[in-house]
Amino acid sequence: MKDPVVIHKGLDNVYVKESKICFIDGEASRLFYRGYSIEDLAAHSTFEETVYLLIYGTLPTKQQLQDFEKRISANRSLEPGMQQLLRSFPTTSDPMDVLRTAVSAMGLYDPQPATDKTEERIDKALRILGKAPTIIAAFDRLRNKKEPIPPESNLTHSANFLKMLIGKVPDPYVAHVMDVALILHAEHEMNASTFSCTVTASTLADMYSIITSGIGTLRGPLHGGANEAALKTVLEVGDSSRAEEYVTKALAEKKRIMGFGHRVYRTWDPRYVILKKLGKELASKEGQTKLFETAEAIEQSALKHLAGSSIFPNVDSYSGVVFHTLGIPTDLFTPVFAMSRISGWTAHAIEYLEANRLIRPKALYVGPTSLPYTPIDARTS
Ligand code: COA
């Protein structure tokens, strides 16, 4: 007798590979990239170094890091054709759609987009990683009727992005906050977009197709969009004095508090702890404490009402506040998340390809068979 079919809806608890990239202990509030704690990486690493770590598996030497930084920054400029393409998009386009389309188009400007060599695949991924901030910043300027600011190769990934977006080189603390935010968003195990990239990689498709799949999957509100929703809540509440009323009403109406809850973390998201501290420092440094205080009041009230449950603040409870304070427009939050996560997607695609097996699950057919084909004129509605 055949074994009964088990349907793993949502693929909950289905393991698709062994991995050495990321470990989440959702009960103990721990997150590690390649064995290093997120707290150590946020305190001591840089985004570029973290990307190297995720892709190559070890921390680089000084020389390896310098070479790697150059390899990324050399990719920042857009070909004239790509610049023209950005100018041709409707200014009302969602920036996430722009990024998805531009990354896909980037493959057209690569004379040999497909390769089966790991190092060449990494080259193409770094091409995408290097250009993604340029695309996001250029589109934001174009839609605001401003000329794009060309990238600078002597700035860090984070400082260069803020410069291209806002128009001035950020002060070192602001650039550091951006850098930590990118580190915190770089990788998070086999989530929906990483799985999407892994499926595409398993067909031996090129890196442009792999990353485009990830961006498309991250775009959905159940995945990448929660940071925008959390900030909108904070802006709507507007003042810490209204937080309790908002939370009480939302929970009574069975609404979810954005920035709370997680499929894997059943306690504090360790990224939340880091971002909250940075957000507080940034707010007081920039003299914009009201938004932070409102977010904190919502958090305190939600924690009180949800006490005893396993619903705790996640990374998105403060990421929107931090991005907003950095001067990043709300609809760029998810593209910025993508700009960082390209590193994790690449690491997983490369790891999966080392022992590739085409991903081809099954669907249990429950429809009819052998129906008689009816000619169109004989069909009734
Ligand atoms: N606010 C209030 N209640 C919440 C909640 C939240 N943010 N998140 C979960 N819950 C409640 C659910 O309503 C549900 O209650 P019920 O059993 O009475 O119906 C219970 O907790 C379990 O919810 P479930 O959907 O099974 O949790 P999950 O682990 O599958 O969901 C999320 C995880 C992230 C989808 C969910 O917590 C959520 O929607 N959070 C808000 C959006 C967000 O911040 N996303 C970013 C994630 S990094």
Short mmCIF file of C-alpha atoms and ligand atoms in Angstrom, two decimals:
data_model
loop_
_atom_site.label_atom_id
_atom_site.label_comp_id
_atom_site.label_asym_id
_atom_site.label_seq_id
_atom_site.Cartn_x
_atom_site.Cartn_y
_atom_site.Cartn_z
CA MET A 1 0.00 0.00 0.00
CA LYS A 2 1.23 3.49 -0.87
CA ASP A 3 2.13 5.86 2.00
CA PRO A 4 -0.60 8.48 2.55
CA VAL A 5 0.21 11.81 0.94
CA VAL A 6 1.19 14.53 3.41
CA ILE A 7 0.62 18.08 2.22
CA HIS A 8 3.05 20.58 3.78
CA LYS A 9 1.01 23.73 3.22
CA GLY A 10 3.32 26.75 3.41
CA LEU A 11 6.21 24.23 3.56
CA ASP A 12 6.27 24.76 7.35
CA ASN A 13 9.08 22.71 8.89
CA VAL A 14 10.24 21.34 5.52
CA TYR A 15 14.03 21.34 5.20
CA VAL A 16 15.31 21.76 1.61
CA LYS A 17 19.06 21.58 2.25
CA GLU A 18 21.78 21.56 4.86
CA SER A 19 23.27 25.03 5.27
CA LYS A 20 26.23 26.70 6.92
CA ILE A 21 25.02 30.25 6.24
CA CYS A 22 22.56 31.30 8.93
CA PHE A 23 21.29 29.94 12.24
CA ILE A 24 18.26 31.35 14.02
CA ASP A 25 17.39 30.20 17.53
CA GLY A 26 13.88 31.58 17.76
CA GLU A 27 13.44 30.52 21.39
CA ALA A 28 16.70 32.06 22.63
CA SER A 29 16.66 35.28 20.58
CA ARG A 30 19.89 34.39 18.75
CA LEU A 31 20.91 34.95 15.13
CA PHE A 32 24.23 33.96 13.59
CA TYR A 33 25.67 34.54 10.11
CA ARG A 34 28.27 31.85 9.36
CA GLY A 35 28.64 31.27 13.10
CA TYR A 36 29.14 34.93 14.08
CA SER A 37 26.49 36.56 16.26
CA ILE A 38 24.45 39.38 14.79
CA GLU A 39 25.42 41.48 17.84
CA ASP A 40 29.14 41.11 17.05
CA LEU A 41 28.63 41.78 13.35
CA ALA A 42 26.52 44.88 14.06
CA ALA A 43 29.11 46.16 16.52
CA HIS A 44 32.31 45.38 14.62
CA SER A 45 31.69 44.51 10.96
CA THR A 46 30.78 46.52 7.88
CA PHE A 47 28.18 45.68 5.25
CA GLU A 48 30.86 44.84 2.69
CA GLU A 49 32.66 42.55 5.15
CA THR A 50 29.37 40.85 6.06
CA VAL A 51 28.62 40.25 2.37
CA TYR A 52 32.06 38.63 1.99
CA LEU A 53 31.39 36.50 5.07
CA LEU A 54 28.00 35.37 3.82
CA ILE A 55 29.21 34.48 0.33
CA TYR A 56 32.67 33.03 1.08
CA GLY A 57 32.01 31.63 4.56
CA THR A 58 34.94 33.25 6.42
CA LEU A 59 35.89 36.74 7.57
CA PRO A 60 38.25 38.32 5.01
CA THR A 61 41.82 39.42 5.65
CA LYS A 62 42.49 43.15 5.30
CA GLN A 63 43.71 42.65 1.71
CA GLN A 64 40.79 40.39 0.79
CA LEU A 65 38.36 42.97 2.17
CA GLN A 66 39.98 45.85 0.27
CA ASP A 67 39.87 43.84 -2.97
CA PHE A 68 36.26 42.87 -2.30
CA GLU A 69 35.20 46.47 -1.58
CA LYS A 70 36.77 47.53 -4.88
CA ARG A 71 35.06 44.65 -6.68
CA ILE A 72 31.68 45.95 -5.45
CA SER A 73 32.31 49.67 -5.92
CA ALA A 74 33.66 49.18 -9.45
CA ASN A 75 30.17 48.02 -10.39
CA ARG A 76 28.25 51.06 -9.18
CA SER A 77 27.77 52.99 -12.44
CA LEU A 78 24.90 52.24 -14.76
CA GLU A 79 25.39 51.71 -18.51
CA PRO A 80 23.83 54.49 -20.66
CA GLY A 81 21.16 51.99 -21.74
CA MET A 82 20.23 51.29 -18.11
CA GLN A 83 20.10 55.02 -17.34
CA GLN A 84 17.81 55.51 -20.34
CA LEU A 85 15.63 52.64 -19.16
CA LEU A 86 15.15 54.24 -15.72
CA ARG A 87 14.19 57.52 -17.39
CA SER A 88 11.58 55.68 -19.46
CA PHE A 89 9.67 54.30 -16.45
CA PRO A 90 6.48 56.05 -15.30
CA THR A 91 7.42 58.25 -12.32
CA THR A 92 4.44 56.76 -10.49
CA SER A 93 5.99 53.26 -10.59
CA ASP A 94 6.49 51.42 -7.33
CA PRO A 95 10.26 51.49 -6.64
CA MET A 96 10.20 47.75 -5.93
CA ASP A 97 8.83 47.14 -9.45
CA VAL A 98 11.54 49.42 -10.80
CA LEU A 99 14.26 47.48 -9.00
CA ARG A 100 12.86 44.13 -10.17
CA THR A 101 12.65 45.29 -13.79
CA ALA A 102 16.08 46.96 -13.73
CA VAL A 103 17.83 43.90 -12.26
CA SER A 104 16.22 41.75 -14.93
CA ALA A 105 17.30 44.23 -17.63
CA MET A 106 20.84 44.25 -16.21
CA GLY A 107 21.23 40.73 -17.59
CA LEU A 108 20.76 42.15 -21.11
CA TYR A 109 23.87 44.30 -20.63
CA ASP A 110 25.99 41.31 -19.61
CA PRO A 111 27.43 39.71 -22.76
CA GLN A 112 27.40 36.33 -21.03
CA PRO A 113 24.76 36.31 -18.29
CA ALA A 114 24.77 32.53 -17.76
CA THR A 115 27.75 30.64 -16.37
CA ASP A 116 28.32 27.44 -14.45
CA LYS A 117 31.48 28.71 -12.70
CA THR A 118 31.01 29.76 -9.06
CA GLU A 119 33.40 32.72 -9.14
CA GLU A 120 31.74 34.07 -12.28
CA ARG A 121 28.34 33.70 -10.65
CA ILE A 122 29.65 35.70 -7.68
CA ASP A 123 30.93 38.36 -10.11
CA LYS A 124 27.47 38.74 -11.57
CA ALA A 125 25.86 38.87 -8.12
CA LEU A 126 28.29 41.64 -7.10
CA ARG A 127 27.44 43.47 -10.28
CA ILE A 128 23.78 43.45 -9.17
CA LEU A 129 24.68 44.30 -5.55
CA GLY A 130 26.88 47.20 -6.67
CA LYS A 131 24.27 48.69 -8.99
CA ALA A 132 21.12 48.18 -6.87
CA PRO A 133 21.67 51.32 -4.71
CA THR A 134 22.36 53.36 -7.87
CA ILE A 135 19.08 52.20 -9.40
CA ILE A 136 17.02 52.91 -6.28
CA ALA A 137 18.54 56.35 -5.67
CA ALA A 138 18.42 57.36 -9.36
CA PHE A 139 14.75 56.43 -9.68
CA ASP A 140 13.85 58.37 -6.55
CA ARG A 141 15.60 61.46 -7.90
CA LEU A 142 14.05 61.12 -11.36
CA ARG A 143 10.52 60.83 -9.96
CA ASN A 144 11.20 64.01 -7.97
CA LYS A 145 12.33 65.77 -11.16
CA LYS A 146 15.96 65.82 -10.03
CA GLU A 147 18.98 64.55 -11.92
CA PRO A 148 20.50 61.31 -10.57
CA ILE A 149 23.73 61.75 -8.62
CA PRO A 150 26.54 59.58 -9.98
CA PRO A 151 28.03 57.03 -7.58
CA GLU A 152 31.38 57.61 -5.91
CA SER A 153 33.76 54.69 -5.72
CA ASN A 154 35.69 56.02 -2.69
CA LEU A 155 32.65 55.94 -0.36
CA THR A 156 31.33 52.88 1.49
CA HIS A 157 28.27 51.10 0.12
CA SER A 158 26.07 52.79 2.76
CA ALA A 159 27.54 56.29 2.53
CA ASN A 160 27.44 56.20 -1.26
CA PHE A 161 23.78 55.17 -1.25
CA LEU A 162 22.77 58.01 1.09
CA LYS A 163 24.84 60.48 -0.91
CA MET A 164 23.14 59.43 -4.18
CA LEU A 165 19.71 59.57 -2.52
CA ILE A 166 19.94 62.69 -0.40
CA GLY A 167 22.61 64.69 -2.18
CA LYS A 168 25.31 65.02 0.46
CA VAL A 169 27.88 62.73 1.99
CA PRO A 170 26.34 61.61 5.31
CA ASP A 171 28.18 62.18 8.54
CA PRO A 172 30.03 59.06 9.76
CA TYR A 173 27.46 58.22 12.46
CA VAL A 174 24.55 58.39 10.00
CA ALA A 175 26.49 56.23 7.51
CA HIS A 176 27.22 53.78 10.35
CA VAL A 177 23.50 53.47 11.21
CA MET A 178 22.70 52.78 7.55
CA ASP A 179 25.48 50.21 7.44
CA VAL A 180 24.20 48.38 10.53
CA ALA A 181 20.66 48.41 9.12
CA LEU A 182 22.01 46.76 5.94
CA ILE A 183 23.92 44.16 8.00
CA LEU A 184 20.74 43.30 9.93
CA HIS A 185 18.75 42.79 6.71
CA ALA A 186 21.44 40.86 4.80
CA GLU A 187 20.36 37.32 5.61
CA HIS A 188 17.64 35.37 7.39
CA GLU A 189 17.79 31.68 6.48
CA MET A 190 15.24 29.96 4.20
CA ASN A 191 12.51 32.61 4.09
CA ALA A 192 10.14 32.95 1.12
CA SER A 193 12.37 35.10 -1.11
CA THR A 194 15.49 33.02 -0.38
CA PHE A 195 13.53 29.88 -1.25
CA SER A 196 12.37 31.56 -4.45
CA CYS A 197 16.00 32.29 -5.40
CA THR A 198 16.95 28.71 -4.51
CA VAL A 199 14.21 27.28 -6.77
CA THR A 200 15.42 29.44 -9.67
CA ALA A 201 19.06 28.52 -8.99
CA SER A 202 18.15 24.83 -8.99
CA THR A 203 17.13 25.11 -12.67
CA LEU A 204 20.69 26.39 -13.38
CA ALA A 205 19.28 29.78 -14.41
CA ASP A 206 21.57 32.84 -14.44
CA MET A 207 22.14 35.17 -11.44
CA TYR A 208 19.95 37.92 -12.93
CA SER A 209 16.99 35.52 -13.02
CA ILE A 210 17.80 34.27 -9.52
CA ILE A 211 17.88 37.75 -7.93
CA THR A 212 14.86 38.93 -9.94
CA SER A 213 12.88 36.00 -8.46
CA GLY A 214 13.92 37.06 -4.96
CA ILE A 215 12.88 40.66 -5.48
CA GLY A 216 9.49 39.57 -6.84
CA THR A 217 8.89 37.40 -3.79
CA LEU A 218 10.11 39.97 -1.27
CA ARG A 219 7.70 42.48 -2.76
CA GLY A 220 4.59 40.97 -1.17
CA PRO A 221 3.13 42.54 1.98
CA LEU A 222 3.48 39.29 3.94
CA HIS A 223 7.24 39.41 3.49
CA GLY A 224 9.08 42.67 2.79
CA GLY A 225 6.34 45.21 3.32
CA ALA A 226 5.88 45.10 7.11
CA ASN A 227 8.46 47.85 7.76
CA GLU A 228 6.41 50.33 5.72
CA ALA A 229 3.21 49.28 7.48
CA ALA A 230 4.85 49.66 10.91
CA LEU A 231 6.05 53.18 10.13
CA LYS A 232 2.63 54.15 8.77
CA THR A 233 1.12 53.05 12.08
CA VAL A 234 3.60 55.18 14.04
CA LEU A 235 2.92 58.20 11.81
CA GLU A 236 -0.85 57.72 12.10
CA VAL A 237 -0.72 57.42 15.89
CA GLY A 238 1.41 60.55 15.74
CA ASP A 239 2.06 61.03 19.47
CA SER A 240 3.01 58.77 22.37
CA SER A 241 -0.07 59.92 24.29
CA ARG A 242 -2.32 58.20 21.72
CA ALA A 243 -0.44 54.85 21.66
CA GLU A 244 -2.47 53.09 24.38
CA GLU A 245 -5.79 54.03 22.76
CA TYR A 246 -4.55 52.82 19.36
CA VAL A 247 -3.26 49.48 20.64
CA THR A 248 -6.36 48.75 22.75
CA LYS A 249 -8.67 49.47 19.82
CA ALA A 250 -6.55 47.55 17.28
CA LEU A 251 -6.37 44.44 19.45
CA ALA A 252 -10.09 44.63 20.28
CA GLU A 253 -10.77 44.69 16.53
CA LYS A 254 -8.43 41.68 16.10
CA LYS A 255 -6.01 43.76 14.05
CA ARG A 256 -2.32 42.96 14.10
CA ILE A 257 0.21 45.36 15.51
CA MET A 258 2.77 45.84 12.76
CA GLY A 259 6.33 45.13 13.85
CA PHE A 260 5.14 42.46 16.26
CA GLY A 261 5.16 38.65 15.95
CA HIS A 262 7.33 36.33 13.89
CA ARG A 263 7.06 32.85 12.42
CA VAL A 264 10.45 31.81 13.84
CA TYR A 265 11.12 34.09 16.83
CA ARG A 266 8.92 33.30 19.80
CA THR A 267 10.73 35.91 21.85
CA TRP A 268 12.64 39.16 21.14
CA ASP A 269 13.99 39.40 17.60
CA PRO A 270 17.70 40.15 18.25
CA ARG A 271 17.72 42.56 15.30
CA TYR A 272 14.97 44.58 17.03
CA VAL A 273 17.16 45.01 20.11
CA ILE A 274 20.03 46.42 18.01
CA LEU A 275 17.83 48.66 15.86
CA LYS A 276 15.93 50.08 18.82
CA LYS A 277 19.17 51.17 20.49
CA LEU A 278 20.47 52.70 17.26
CA GLY A 279 17.11 54.31 16.55
CA LYS A 280 17.11 55.99 19.95
CA GLU A 281 20.65 57.32 19.49
CA LEU A 282 19.92 58.48 15.94
CA ALA A 283 16.69 60.21 16.97
CA SER A 284 18.37 62.19 19.73
CA LYS A 285 21.36 63.03 17.51
CA GLU A 286 19.08 64.26 14.73
CA GLY A 287 16.74 66.03 17.18
CA GLN A 288 13.76 63.96 15.92
CA THR A 289 12.70 62.13 19.05
CA LYS A 290 8.91 62.31 18.64
CA LEU A 291 8.67 59.46 16.12
CA PHE A 292 10.89 57.22 18.21
CA GLU A 293 8.95 58.01 21.38
CA THR A 294 5.66 57.22 19.64
CA ALA A 295 7.04 53.88 18.38
CA GLU A 296 8.28 53.10 21.87
CA ALA A 297 4.91 53.94 23.42
CA ILE A 298 3.15 51.63 20.93
CA GLU A 299 5.68 48.93 21.78
CA GLN A 300 5.20 49.31 25.54
CA SER A 301 1.44 49.25 25.23
CA ALA A 302 1.45 46.21 22.90
CA LEU A 303 3.87 44.35 25.18
CA LYS A 304 1.52 44.97 28.11
CA HIS A 305 -1.56 43.74 26.21
CA LEU A 306 0.20 40.78 24.60
CA ALA A 307 1.96 39.68 27.81
CA GLY A 308 1.85 35.91 28.18
CA SER A 309 1.71 35.31 24.40
CA SER A 310 4.70 34.54 22.20
CA ILE A 311 4.25 37.77 20.27
CA PHE A 312 7.24 40.11 20.66
CA PRO A 313 8.62 43.04 18.67
CA ASN A 314 10.38 42.06 15.45
CA VAL A 315 12.99 43.88 13.31
CA ASP A 316 10.28 45.96 11.65
CA SER A 317 9.10 47.68 14.82
CA TYR A 318 11.99 50.15 14.53
CA SER A 319 13.46 49.65 11.03
CA GLY A 320 10.91 52.04 9.52
CA VAL A 321 11.59 54.66 12.19
CA VAL A 322 15.34 54.37 11.54
CA PHE A 323 14.98 54.50 7.73
CA HIS A 324 12.59 57.48 8.01
CA THR A 325 15.00 59.35 10.28
CA LEU A 326 17.80 58.64 7.79
CA GLY A 327 15.69 60.49 5.19
CA ILE A 328 14.68 57.43 3.17
CA PRO A 329 11.18 57.71 1.62
CA THR A 330 8.74 55.08 2.92
CA ASP A 331 8.25 53.27 -0.39
CA LEU A 332 12.02 52.73 -0.64
CA PHE A 333 12.15 50.66 2.58
CA THR A 334 11.51 47.34 0.82
CA PRO A 335 13.92 48.12 -2.05
CA VAL A 336 16.56 48.97 0.59
CA PHE A 337 15.81 45.63 2.28
CA ALA A 338 16.28 43.95 -1.14
CA MET A 339 19.51 45.87 -1.78
CA SER A 340 20.94 44.25 1.35
CA ARG A 341 19.34 40.80 1.01
CA ILE A 342 20.94 40.28 -2.44
CA SER A 343 23.91 39.08 -0.38
CA GLY A 344 21.97 36.37 1.47
CA TRP A 345 20.16 35.28 -1.70
CA THR A 346 23.50 34.92 -3.47
CA ALA A 347 25.07 32.95 -0.61
CA HIS A 348 22.16 30.49 -0.59
CA ALA A 349 22.03 30.10 -4.38
CA ILE A 350 25.78 29.39 -4.50
CA GLU A 351 25.55 26.94 -1.57
CA TYR A 352 22.60 25.11 -3.12
CA LEU A 353 24.35 24.83 -6.49
CA GLU A 354 27.31 23.08 -4.83
CA ALA A 355 25.06 20.02 -4.48
CA ASN A 356 22.26 20.92 -6.83
CA ARG A 357 19.04 19.04 -7.23
CA LEU A 358 16.23 20.50 -9.31
CA ILE A 359 13.46 21.58 -6.94
CA ARG A 360 10.30 19.96 -8.18
CA PRO A 361 7.64 19.32 -5.53
CA LYS A 362 4.26 17.82 -6.29
CA ALA A 363 0.65 18.89 -6.06
CA LEU A 364 -1.98 16.36 -5.05
CA TYR A 365 -4.52 16.30 -7.86
CA VAL A 366 -8.08 16.28 -6.54
CA GLY A 367 -9.96 17.21 -9.75
CA PRO A 368 -11.85 14.97 -12.19
CA THR A 369 -10.28 12.94 -15.05
CA SER A 370 -11.50 11.51 -18.36
CA LEU A 371 -14.16 14.19 -18.94
CA PRO A 372 -15.75 14.02 -22.42
CA TYR A 373 -14.60 17.00 -24.56
CA THR A 374 -17.66 19.09 -25.48
CA PRO A 375 -17.60 21.09 -28.76
CA ILE A 376 -17.85 24.85 -28.04
CA ASP A 377 -21.31 25.25 -29.61
CA ALA A 378 -22.71 22.46 -27.45
CA ARG A 379 -21.57 24.00 -24.12
CA THR A 380 -24.08 25.52 -21.77
CA SER A 381 -23.04 28.02 -19.11
N1 COA B 1 -0.43 41.67 16.64
C1 COA B 1 -1.46 41.09 17.27
N2 COA B 1 -1.69 39.77 17.25
C2 COA B 1 -0.83 39.00 16.56
C3 COA B 1 0.26 39.54 15.90
C4 COA B 1 0.46 40.93 15.95
N3 COA B 1 1.47 41.51 15.30
N4 COA B 1 0.94 38.54 15.29
C5 COA B 1 0.29 37.41 15.57
N5 COA B 1 -0.80 37.69 16.33
C6 COA B 1 -1.78 36.73 16.83
C7 COA B 1 -2.67 36.26 15.70
O1 COA B 1 -3.76 37.11 15.49
C8 COA B 1 -3.04 34.88 16.15
O2 COA B 1 -4.07 35.01 17.09
P1 COA B 1 -5.26 33.96 17.13
O3 COA B 1 -4.61 32.65 17.44
O4 COA B 1 -6.15 34.48 18.20
O5 COA B 1 -5.88 33.98 15.77
C9 COA B 1 -1.79 34.40 16.87
O6 COA B 1 -1.09 35.57 17.25
C10 COA B 1 -0.90 33.53 16.01
O7 COA B 1 -0.80 34.15 14.75
P2 COA B 1 -0.11 33.45 13.50
O8 COA B 1 -0.55 34.11 12.24
O9 COA B 1 -0.23 31.97 13.59
O10 COA B 1 1.37 33.83 13.76
P3 COA B 1 2.50 33.57 12.76
O11 COA B 1 3.62 33.14 13.55
O12 COA B 1 2.11 32.73 11.63
O13 COA B 1 2.66 35.04 12.13
C11 COA B 1 3.49 37.07 11.42
C12 COA B 1 3.80 35.71 12.06
C13 COA B 1 4.79 37.80 11.26
C14 COA B 1 2.85 36.86 10.03
C15 COA B 1 2.51 37.84 12.30
O14 COA B 1 3.03 37.93 13.61
C16 COA B 1 2.17 39.23 11.78
O15 COA B 1 1.31 39.36 10.91
N6 COA B 1 2.85 40.30 12.31
C17 COA B 1 2.63 41.66 11.88
C18 COA B 1 3.39 41.94 10.60
C19 COA B 1 4.88 42.02 10.83
O16 COA B 1 5.36 42.73 11.72
N7 COA B 1 5.63 41.29 9.99
C20 COA B 1 7.09 41.34 10.01
C21 COA B 1 7.69 40.02 10.31
S1 COA B 1 9.46 40.19 10.41
#
